Short mmCIF file of C-alpha atoms in Angstrom, two decimals:
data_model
loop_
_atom_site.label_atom_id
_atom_site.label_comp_id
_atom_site.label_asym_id
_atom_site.label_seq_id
_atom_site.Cartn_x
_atom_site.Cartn_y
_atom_site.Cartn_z
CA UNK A 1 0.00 0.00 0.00
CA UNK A 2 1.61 3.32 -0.81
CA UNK A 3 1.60 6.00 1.39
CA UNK A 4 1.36 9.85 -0.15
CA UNK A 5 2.73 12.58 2.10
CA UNK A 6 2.96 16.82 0.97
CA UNK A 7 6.96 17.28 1.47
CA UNK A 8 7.17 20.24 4.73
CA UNK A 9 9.50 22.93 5.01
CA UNK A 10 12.39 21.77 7.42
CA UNK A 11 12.53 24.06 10.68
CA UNK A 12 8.53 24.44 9.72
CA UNK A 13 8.29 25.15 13.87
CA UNK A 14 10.83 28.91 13.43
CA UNK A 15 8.73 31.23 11.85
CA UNK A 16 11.38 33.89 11.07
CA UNK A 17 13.39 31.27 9.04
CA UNK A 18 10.31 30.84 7.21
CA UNK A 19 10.04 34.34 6.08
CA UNK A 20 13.51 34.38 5.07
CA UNK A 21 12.75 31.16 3.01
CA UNK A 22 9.98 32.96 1.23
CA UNK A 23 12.66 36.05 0.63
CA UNK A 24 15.02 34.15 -0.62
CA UNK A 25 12.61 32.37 -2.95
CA UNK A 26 10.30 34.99 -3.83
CA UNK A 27 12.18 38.05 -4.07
CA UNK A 28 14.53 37.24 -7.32
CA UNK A 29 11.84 35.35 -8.87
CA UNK A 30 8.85 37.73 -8.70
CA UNK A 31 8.18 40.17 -11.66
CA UNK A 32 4.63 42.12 -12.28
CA UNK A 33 3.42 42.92 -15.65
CA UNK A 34 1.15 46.42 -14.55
CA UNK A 35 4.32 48.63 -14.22
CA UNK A 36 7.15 50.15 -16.62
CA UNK A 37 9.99 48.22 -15.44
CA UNK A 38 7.73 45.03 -14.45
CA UNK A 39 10.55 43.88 -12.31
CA UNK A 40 12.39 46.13 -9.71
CA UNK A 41 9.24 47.43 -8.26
CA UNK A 42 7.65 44.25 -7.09
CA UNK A 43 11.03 43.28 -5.56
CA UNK A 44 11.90 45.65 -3.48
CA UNK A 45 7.97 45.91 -2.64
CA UNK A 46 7.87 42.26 -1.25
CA UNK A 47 11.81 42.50 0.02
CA UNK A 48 10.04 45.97 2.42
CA UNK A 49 7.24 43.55 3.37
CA UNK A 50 9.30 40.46 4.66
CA UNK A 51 12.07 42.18 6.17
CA UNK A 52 9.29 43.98 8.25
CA UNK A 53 7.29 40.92 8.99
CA UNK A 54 11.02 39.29 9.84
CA UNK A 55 11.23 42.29 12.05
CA UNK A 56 7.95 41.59 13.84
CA UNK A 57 8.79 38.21 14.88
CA UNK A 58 12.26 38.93 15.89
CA UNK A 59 10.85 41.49 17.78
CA UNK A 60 7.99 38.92 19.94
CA UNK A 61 10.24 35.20 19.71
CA UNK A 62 12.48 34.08 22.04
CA UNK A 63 16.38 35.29 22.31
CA UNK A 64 18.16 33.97 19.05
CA UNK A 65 21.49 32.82 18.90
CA UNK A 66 24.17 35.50 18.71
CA UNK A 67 25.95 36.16 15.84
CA UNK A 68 29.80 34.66 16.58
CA UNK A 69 31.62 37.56 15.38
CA UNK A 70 29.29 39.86 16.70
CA UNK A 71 31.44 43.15 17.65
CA UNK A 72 32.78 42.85 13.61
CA UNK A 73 29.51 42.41 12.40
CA UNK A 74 28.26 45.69 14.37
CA UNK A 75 31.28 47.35 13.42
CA UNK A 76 30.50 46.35 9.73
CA UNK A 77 26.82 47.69 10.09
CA UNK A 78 27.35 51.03 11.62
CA UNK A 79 30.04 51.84 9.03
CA UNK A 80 27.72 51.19 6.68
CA UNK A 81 25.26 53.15 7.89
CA UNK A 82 27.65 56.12 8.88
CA UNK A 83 28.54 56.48 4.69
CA UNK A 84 25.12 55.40 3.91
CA UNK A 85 23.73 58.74 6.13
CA UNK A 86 26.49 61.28 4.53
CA UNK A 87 25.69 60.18 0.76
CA UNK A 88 22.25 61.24 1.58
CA UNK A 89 23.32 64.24 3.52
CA UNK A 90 25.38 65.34 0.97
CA UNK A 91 23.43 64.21 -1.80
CA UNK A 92 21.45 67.31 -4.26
CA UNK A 93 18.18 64.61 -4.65
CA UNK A 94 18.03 63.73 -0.80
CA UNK A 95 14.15 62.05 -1.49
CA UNK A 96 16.33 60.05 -4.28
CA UNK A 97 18.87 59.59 -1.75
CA UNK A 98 16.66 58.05 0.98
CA UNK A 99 14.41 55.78 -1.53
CA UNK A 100 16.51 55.88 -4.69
CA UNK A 101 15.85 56.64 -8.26
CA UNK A 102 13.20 54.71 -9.64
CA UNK A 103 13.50 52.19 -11.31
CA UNK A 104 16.86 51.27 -9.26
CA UNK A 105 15.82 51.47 -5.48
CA UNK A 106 18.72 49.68 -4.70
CA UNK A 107 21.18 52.41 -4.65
CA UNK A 108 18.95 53.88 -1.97
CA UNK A 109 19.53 54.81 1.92
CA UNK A 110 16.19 52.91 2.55
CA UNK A 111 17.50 49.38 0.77
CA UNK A 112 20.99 49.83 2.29
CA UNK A 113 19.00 49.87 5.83
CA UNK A 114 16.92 46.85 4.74
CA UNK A 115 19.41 45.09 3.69
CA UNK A 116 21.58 45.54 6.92
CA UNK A 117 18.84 44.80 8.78
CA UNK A 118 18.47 41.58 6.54
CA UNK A 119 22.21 40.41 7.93
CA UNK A 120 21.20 41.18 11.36
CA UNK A 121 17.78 38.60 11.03
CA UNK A 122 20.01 35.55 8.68
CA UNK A 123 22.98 35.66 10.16
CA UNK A 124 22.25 33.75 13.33
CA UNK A 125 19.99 31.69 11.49
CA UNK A 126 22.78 30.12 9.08
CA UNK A 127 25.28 29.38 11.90
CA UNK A 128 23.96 25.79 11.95
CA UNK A 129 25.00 24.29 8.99
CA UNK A 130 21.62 22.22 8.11
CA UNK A 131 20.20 25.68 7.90
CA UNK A 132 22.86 27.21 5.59
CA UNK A 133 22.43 24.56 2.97
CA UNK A 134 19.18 24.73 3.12
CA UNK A 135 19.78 28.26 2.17
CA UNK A 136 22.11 27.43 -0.53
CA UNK A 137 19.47 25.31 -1.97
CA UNK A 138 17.25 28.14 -2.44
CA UNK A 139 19.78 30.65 -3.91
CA UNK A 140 20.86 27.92 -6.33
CA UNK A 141 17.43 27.01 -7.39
CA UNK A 142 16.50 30.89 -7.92
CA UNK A 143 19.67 31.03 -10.02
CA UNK A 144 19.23 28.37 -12.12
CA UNK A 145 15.75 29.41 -12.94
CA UNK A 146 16.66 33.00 -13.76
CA UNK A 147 19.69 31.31 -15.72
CA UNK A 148 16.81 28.98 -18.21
CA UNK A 149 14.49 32.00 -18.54
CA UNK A 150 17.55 34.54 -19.57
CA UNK A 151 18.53 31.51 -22.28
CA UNK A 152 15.22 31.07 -23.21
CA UNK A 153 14.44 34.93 -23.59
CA UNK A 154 17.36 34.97 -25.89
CA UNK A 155 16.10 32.44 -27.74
CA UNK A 156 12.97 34.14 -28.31
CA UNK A 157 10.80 32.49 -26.06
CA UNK A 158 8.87 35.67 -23.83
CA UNK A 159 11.67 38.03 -24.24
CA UNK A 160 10.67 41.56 -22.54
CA UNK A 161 11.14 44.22 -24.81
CA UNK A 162 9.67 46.73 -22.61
CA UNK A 163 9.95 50.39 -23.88
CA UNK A 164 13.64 51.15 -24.92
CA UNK A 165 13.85 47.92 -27.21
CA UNK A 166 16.02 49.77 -29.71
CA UNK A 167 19.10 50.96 -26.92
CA UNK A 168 18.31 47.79 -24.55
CA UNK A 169 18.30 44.81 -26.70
CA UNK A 170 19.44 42.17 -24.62
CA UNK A 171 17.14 39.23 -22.69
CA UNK A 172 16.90 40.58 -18.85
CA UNK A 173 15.39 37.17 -17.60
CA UNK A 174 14.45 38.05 -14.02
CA UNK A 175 15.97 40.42 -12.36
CA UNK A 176 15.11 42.90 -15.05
CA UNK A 177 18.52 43.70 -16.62
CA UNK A 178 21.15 41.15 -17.31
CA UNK A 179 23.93 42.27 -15.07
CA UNK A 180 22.20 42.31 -12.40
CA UNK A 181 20.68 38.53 -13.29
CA UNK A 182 24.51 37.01 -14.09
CA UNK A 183 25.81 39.09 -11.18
CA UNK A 184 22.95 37.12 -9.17
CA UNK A 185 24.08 33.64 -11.11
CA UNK A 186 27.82 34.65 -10.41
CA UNK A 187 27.36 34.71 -6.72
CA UNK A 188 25.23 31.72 -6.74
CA UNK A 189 27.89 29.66 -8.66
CA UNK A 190 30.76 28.76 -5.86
CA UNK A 191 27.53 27.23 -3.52
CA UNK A 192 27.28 24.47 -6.07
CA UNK A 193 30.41 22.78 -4.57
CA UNK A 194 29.48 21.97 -1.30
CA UNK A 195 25.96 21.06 -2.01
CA UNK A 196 27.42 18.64 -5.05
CA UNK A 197 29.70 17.01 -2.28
CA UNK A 198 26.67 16.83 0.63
CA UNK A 199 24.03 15.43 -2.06
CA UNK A 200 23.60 11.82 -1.27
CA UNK A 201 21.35 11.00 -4.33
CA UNK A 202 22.86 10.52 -7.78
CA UNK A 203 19.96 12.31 -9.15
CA UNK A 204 20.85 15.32 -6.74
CA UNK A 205 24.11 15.47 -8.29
CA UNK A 206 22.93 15.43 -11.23
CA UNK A 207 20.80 18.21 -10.79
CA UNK A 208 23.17 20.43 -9.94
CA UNK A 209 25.30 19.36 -12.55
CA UNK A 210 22.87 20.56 -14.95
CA UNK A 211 22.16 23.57 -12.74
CA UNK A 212 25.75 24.62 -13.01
CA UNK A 213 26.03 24.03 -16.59
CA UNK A 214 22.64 26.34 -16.93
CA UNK A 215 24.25 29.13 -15.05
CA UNK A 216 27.76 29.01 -17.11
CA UNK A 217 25.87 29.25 -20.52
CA UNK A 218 23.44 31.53 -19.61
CA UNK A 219 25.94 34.73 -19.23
CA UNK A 220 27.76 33.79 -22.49
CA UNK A 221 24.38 34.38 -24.26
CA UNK A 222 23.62 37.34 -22.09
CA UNK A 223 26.40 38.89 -22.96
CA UNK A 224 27.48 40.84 -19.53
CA UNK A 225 31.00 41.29 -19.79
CA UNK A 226 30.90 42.77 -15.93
CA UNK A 227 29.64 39.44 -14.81
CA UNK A 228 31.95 37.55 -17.00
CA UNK A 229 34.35 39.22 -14.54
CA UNK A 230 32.90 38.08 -11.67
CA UNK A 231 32.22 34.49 -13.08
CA UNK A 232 35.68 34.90 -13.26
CA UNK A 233 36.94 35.46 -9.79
CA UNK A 234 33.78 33.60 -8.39
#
């Protein structure tokens, strides 16, 4: 008799790892059709919403682990946010300087907090290395998916040619410009080692055999010689 169970989330019980899950899943995936750039916008949308709901229940749950280099890590985050305050200080579009300049919100005051605050929430998470797999799961699966939709936008197959088709020619695939989605791919690439070596199926390996081989080809047909640089030293 054969028994059918749903697969759960491991750590299903901590709540805050699974809003970072559903971060590190959702956010580089997710695109919306009902706005010019139909990909930026969404992002940093849902990245606001789950680093404040990740706030919430960091905020209420019990004392988490501390971070094991903790006075470098503050050190790290307050220097940040020292340089982060005097570019907006200093900065003739201060509203640009505390959101950013639409459509890149990213070179913002408000993502630079986010993102800091982003560290402060994963960091103890990961320090138990079933958890940081787990992690490195997700950020090769999102990069092998952006890596066959980029190929498959240059091969014609739903390529976004959004306003500026004559200057911007290239397939974005899902992070809405193709640096930015081999820079993503490029960062993602040096995880596939030690999940290779800690997969105990042959079909696992094989998957990210295929998965690597995905995210090498894709930035030769995207054509981004900047991550070509970093595919390089990744």
């Amino acid at each position: 008799m054969f028994n059918f169970s749903i697969p759960r989330l491991p750590f299903r019980d901590d709540r805050l790892f699974g809003i970072l899950v559903l971060l590190f899943l959702a956010v580089p995936l997710v695109f919306i059709l009902g706005v010019y750039e139909k990909y930026e916008t969404v992002k940093f949308f849902l990245f606001l919403l789950l680093i404040g709901a990740g706030l919430i229940v960091w905020s209420i749950r019990p004392k988490m682990a501390r971070i094991k280099t903790a006075g470098l890590f503050w050190a790290f985050f307050l220097l940040v946010l020292f340089f982060g305050f005097l570019s907006v200080v200093f900065s003739l579009e201060r509203v640009s300087g505390i959101l950013g300049s639409y459509p890149r919100f990213s070179n913002g005051f408000l993502f630079l907090l986010a993102w800091l605050v982003l560290l402060l929430l994963f960091l103890p998470l990961v320090q138990e290395n079933k958890r940081r797999l787990f992690f490195f799961q997700l950020v090769f699966l999102d990069a092998g998916l952006i890596a066959i939709v980029g190929i498959a936008q240059s091969l014609g197959f739903g390529f976004y040619e959004g306003l500026n088709m004559p200057v911007f020619a290239r397939a974005p695939s899902l992070l809405g410009n193709p640096n930015f989605s081999v820079m993503f791919m490029a960062a993602a690439l040096p995880l596939a080692a030690p999940l290779f070596f800690d997969a105990k199926k042959f079909a696992s390996k094989i998957y990210y055999v295929l998965g690597v081989f995905a995210i090498i080809w894709a930035p030769i047909i995207l054509y981004s010689r900047g991550g070509w640089q970093g595919f390089l030293i990744s």
